[in-house]
Short mmCIF file of C-alpha atoms in Angstrom, two decimals:
data_model
loop_
_atom_site.label_atom_id
_atom_site.label_comp_id
_atom_site.label_asym_id
_atom_site.label_seq_id
_atom_site.Cartn_x
_atom_site.Cartn_y
_atom_site.Cartn_z
CA MET A 1 100.44 73.62 92.89
CA ILE A 2 98.73 76.89 92.09
CA VAL A 3 99.96 80.12 93.69
CA GLY A 4 98.39 83.52 93.26
CA ALA A 5 96.78 86.54 94.86
CA LEU A 6 93.66 85.60 96.83
CA GLU A 7 91.78 88.40 95.07
CA ASP A 8 92.38 86.57 91.76
CA LEU A 9 91.12 83.17 92.93
CA GLY A 10 88.03 83.48 90.72
CA ARG A 11 90.26 82.92 87.67
CA TYR A 12 90.32 79.25 88.63
CA ARG A 13 86.55 78.78 88.61
CA GLY A 14 85.61 75.59 86.79
CA LEU A 15 88.71 73.57 87.68
CA PHE A 16 87.13 71.66 90.59
CA ARG A 17 83.63 71.58 92.08
CA SER A 18 84.95 72.08 95.60
CA LEU A 19 87.03 75.07 94.51
CA ASP A 20 83.93 76.65 92.93
CA VAL A 21 82.09 76.20 96.25
CA LEU A 22 84.95 77.92 98.08
CA ILE A 23 85.13 80.79 95.56
CA ASP A 24 81.39 81.41 96.04
CA TRP A 25 81.78 81.22 99.82
CA LEU A 26 84.71 83.67 99.83
CA ASP A 27 82.69 86.10 97.69
CA ALA A 28 80.03 86.19 100.43
CA ASN A 29 82.07 85.70 103.63
CA ASP A 30 85.11 87.04 105.44
CA PRO A 31 87.47 84.14 106.21
CA ALA A 32 89.01 86.17 109.05
CA SER A 33 85.71 85.86 110.94
CA LEU A 34 86.01 82.07 111.26
CA PRO A 35 86.83 80.72 114.74
CA LEU A 36 89.74 78.43 115.47
CA GLY A 37 89.09 74.80 114.60
CA SER A 38 87.23 73.04 111.81
CA ASN A 39 84.46 75.04 110.11
CA PRO A 40 82.15 73.32 107.58
CA ILE A 41 81.44 75.19 104.36
CA GLU A 42 79.88 72.37 102.31
CA GLY A 43 79.73 69.37 104.65
CA GLU A 44 82.73 67.07 104.29
CA SER A 45 83.41 68.31 100.76
CA VAL A 46 84.70 71.78 101.68
CA PHE A 47 85.74 72.94 105.13
CA ALA A 48 88.16 75.36 106.75
CA ASN A 49 90.71 74.40 109.38
CA VAL A 50 91.60 77.63 111.17
CA MET A 51 94.74 77.42 113.26
CA ASP A 52 97.43 79.27 115.13
CA ALA A 53 100.85 77.80 114.44
CA THR A 54 104.51 78.66 114.76
CA THR A 55 106.68 78.54 111.68
CA ARG A 56 109.44 75.94 111.68
CA ARG A 57 112.69 75.07 109.95
CA PRO A 58 112.47 72.63 107.01
CA GLU A 59 114.89 70.27 108.73
CA ASP A 60 112.33 69.94 111.55
CA ALA A 61 109.50 68.89 109.21
CA HIS A 62 108.48 66.36 106.55
CA TYR A 63 106.34 66.69 103.43
CA GLU A 64 102.68 65.78 103.85
CA THR A 65 100.40 64.34 101.19
CA HIS A 66 96.65 63.78 100.92
CA ARG A 67 94.78 61.50 98.53
CA ARG A 68 91.16 62.73 98.83
CA TYR A 69 91.63 66.43 99.47
CA MET A 70 93.51 69.40 98.07
CA ASP A 71 94.64 72.15 100.46
CA LEU A 72 94.10 75.84 99.76
CA GLN A 73 96.10 77.74 102.34
CA ILE A 74 96.17 81.41 103.31
CA ASP A 75 97.78 83.37 106.12
CA LEU A 76 95.51 85.82 107.98
CA GLU A 77 98.26 87.10 110.29
CA GLY A 78 101.99 86.50 110.04
CA CYS A 79 103.73 84.95 107.08
CA GLU A 80 105.04 81.52 106.19
CA ALA A 81 107.12 79.86 103.54
CA PHE A 82 106.41 76.45 102.03
CA LYS A 83 108.05 73.77 99.91
CA VAL A 84 106.66 71.36 97.31
CA ALA A 85 108.65 68.16 96.76
CA LEU A 86 110.19 67.25 93.42
CA GLY A 87 111.32 63.83 92.28
CA GLU A 88 111.62 60.64 94.25
CA GLN A 89 110.19 60.40 97.74
CA THR A 90 110.91 58.28 100.79
CA LEU A 91 108.01 57.21 102.99
CA VAL A 92 108.31 58.45 106.59
CA GLU A 93 104.82 57.63 107.92
CA PRO A 94 102.36 55.48 105.94
CA TYR A 95 99.02 56.77 104.71
CA VAL A 96 96.20 56.85 107.26
CA GLU A 97 92.90 56.81 105.39
CA GLY A 98 90.82 58.32 108.19
CA ASP A 99 93.15 61.31 108.36
CA ASP A 100 93.90 61.41 104.61
CA PHE A 101 97.53 61.96 105.52
CA GLU A 102 101.00 60.52 105.05
CA LEU A 103 104.51 61.89 105.50
CA VAL A 104 107.40 61.64 103.05
CA ASP A 105 110.86 63.11 102.52
CA ALA A 106 112.33 64.26 99.21
CA ALA A 107 115.65 65.70 98.08
CA GLY A 108 114.39 68.30 95.58
CA CYS A 109 111.81 71.03 96.03
CA ILE A 110 110.22 74.24 94.83
CA ASP A 111 110.05 77.06 97.39
CA GLY A 112 107.27 79.61 97.86
CA ASP A 113 105.62 81.84 100.42
CA LEU A 114 102.26 83.24 101.40
CA ALA A 115 103.41 86.87 101.78
CA ASP A 116 101.36 89.78 100.46
CA GLY A 117 97.92 88.15 100.41
CA LYS A 118 98.85 85.08 98.39
CA PHE A 119 97.16 81.69 98.42
CA VAL A 120 98.51 78.30 97.47
CA ILE A 121 96.62 75.21 96.36
CA PHE A 122 98.46 71.98 97.03
CA MET A 123 96.98 69.31 94.81
CA ALA A 124 96.07 65.85 96.10
CA ASN A 125 99.12 63.56 96.12
CA GLU A 126 101.43 66.59 95.90
CA PRO A 127 103.93 66.45 98.77
CA HIS A 128 104.03 69.83 100.48
CA MET A 129 105.66 71.28 103.57
CA PRO A 130 103.74 74.32 104.87
CA THR A 131 104.27 76.57 107.89
CA LEU A 132 107.98 77.15 107.35
CA ILE A 133 110.04 80.11 108.54
CA TYR A 134 109.68 83.04 106.14
CA GLY A 135 112.89 84.81 105.12
CA ASP A 136 114.98 85.88 108.10
CA ASP A 137 112.01 86.13 110.47
CA GLY A 138 112.94 83.13 112.60
CA ALA A 139 110.19 81.03 114.14
CA SER A 140 107.10 83.25 114.20
CA PRO A 141 103.40 82.90 114.96
CA VAL A 142 101.01 82.60 112.03
CA HIS A 143 97.21 82.63 112.07
CA LYS A 144 96.15 80.67 109.01
CA ILE A 145 93.43 78.75 107.25
CA CYS A 146 93.80 75.47 105.45
CA PHE A 147 90.69 75.02 103.30
CA LYS A 148 90.17 71.34 102.53
CA LEU A 149 88.77 70.77 99.02
CA ILE A 150 87.62 67.27 98.17
CA LEU A 151 88.45 65.87 94.74
CA ASP A 152 85.59 65.80 92.24
CA GLU A 153 85.29 62.00 92.30
CA TYR A 154 84.52 62.10 96.05
CA PHE A 155 82.26 65.18 96.00
CA GLN A 156 78.86 64.49 97.53
CA ASP A 157 75.86 66.71 96.79
#
């Protein structure tokens, strides 16, 4: 996991090809202008899933993992918390290759949030639980983007 201020994302240039594509795109585009739904940036290698969601309690969710993609998430409106699993995991729903998605549970975690213009990158195979209630806000709407960043070994020019 990498957490930071979106304005500092350029510090991570060179880590992953797909992240470099996104950094270049963000330098030239306003992510708030994207419509709801899936928006291609670089074909299947980098795209933005723009969504409206309602934050939830951790006990009402499971950790998700992806094998081919990393997630870079930002909140455009509203604010959410998230968790990243630590230690042993228990499979809840098996991996579905077409969706690059599985669900797990875990006892330990690290907590974070996307307040104040932060971003988070959840690495591939890193169990994460996004869109959680922030602080004492209760369930609240959030307008967010989940940028999908393919791993270098799957990147197609």
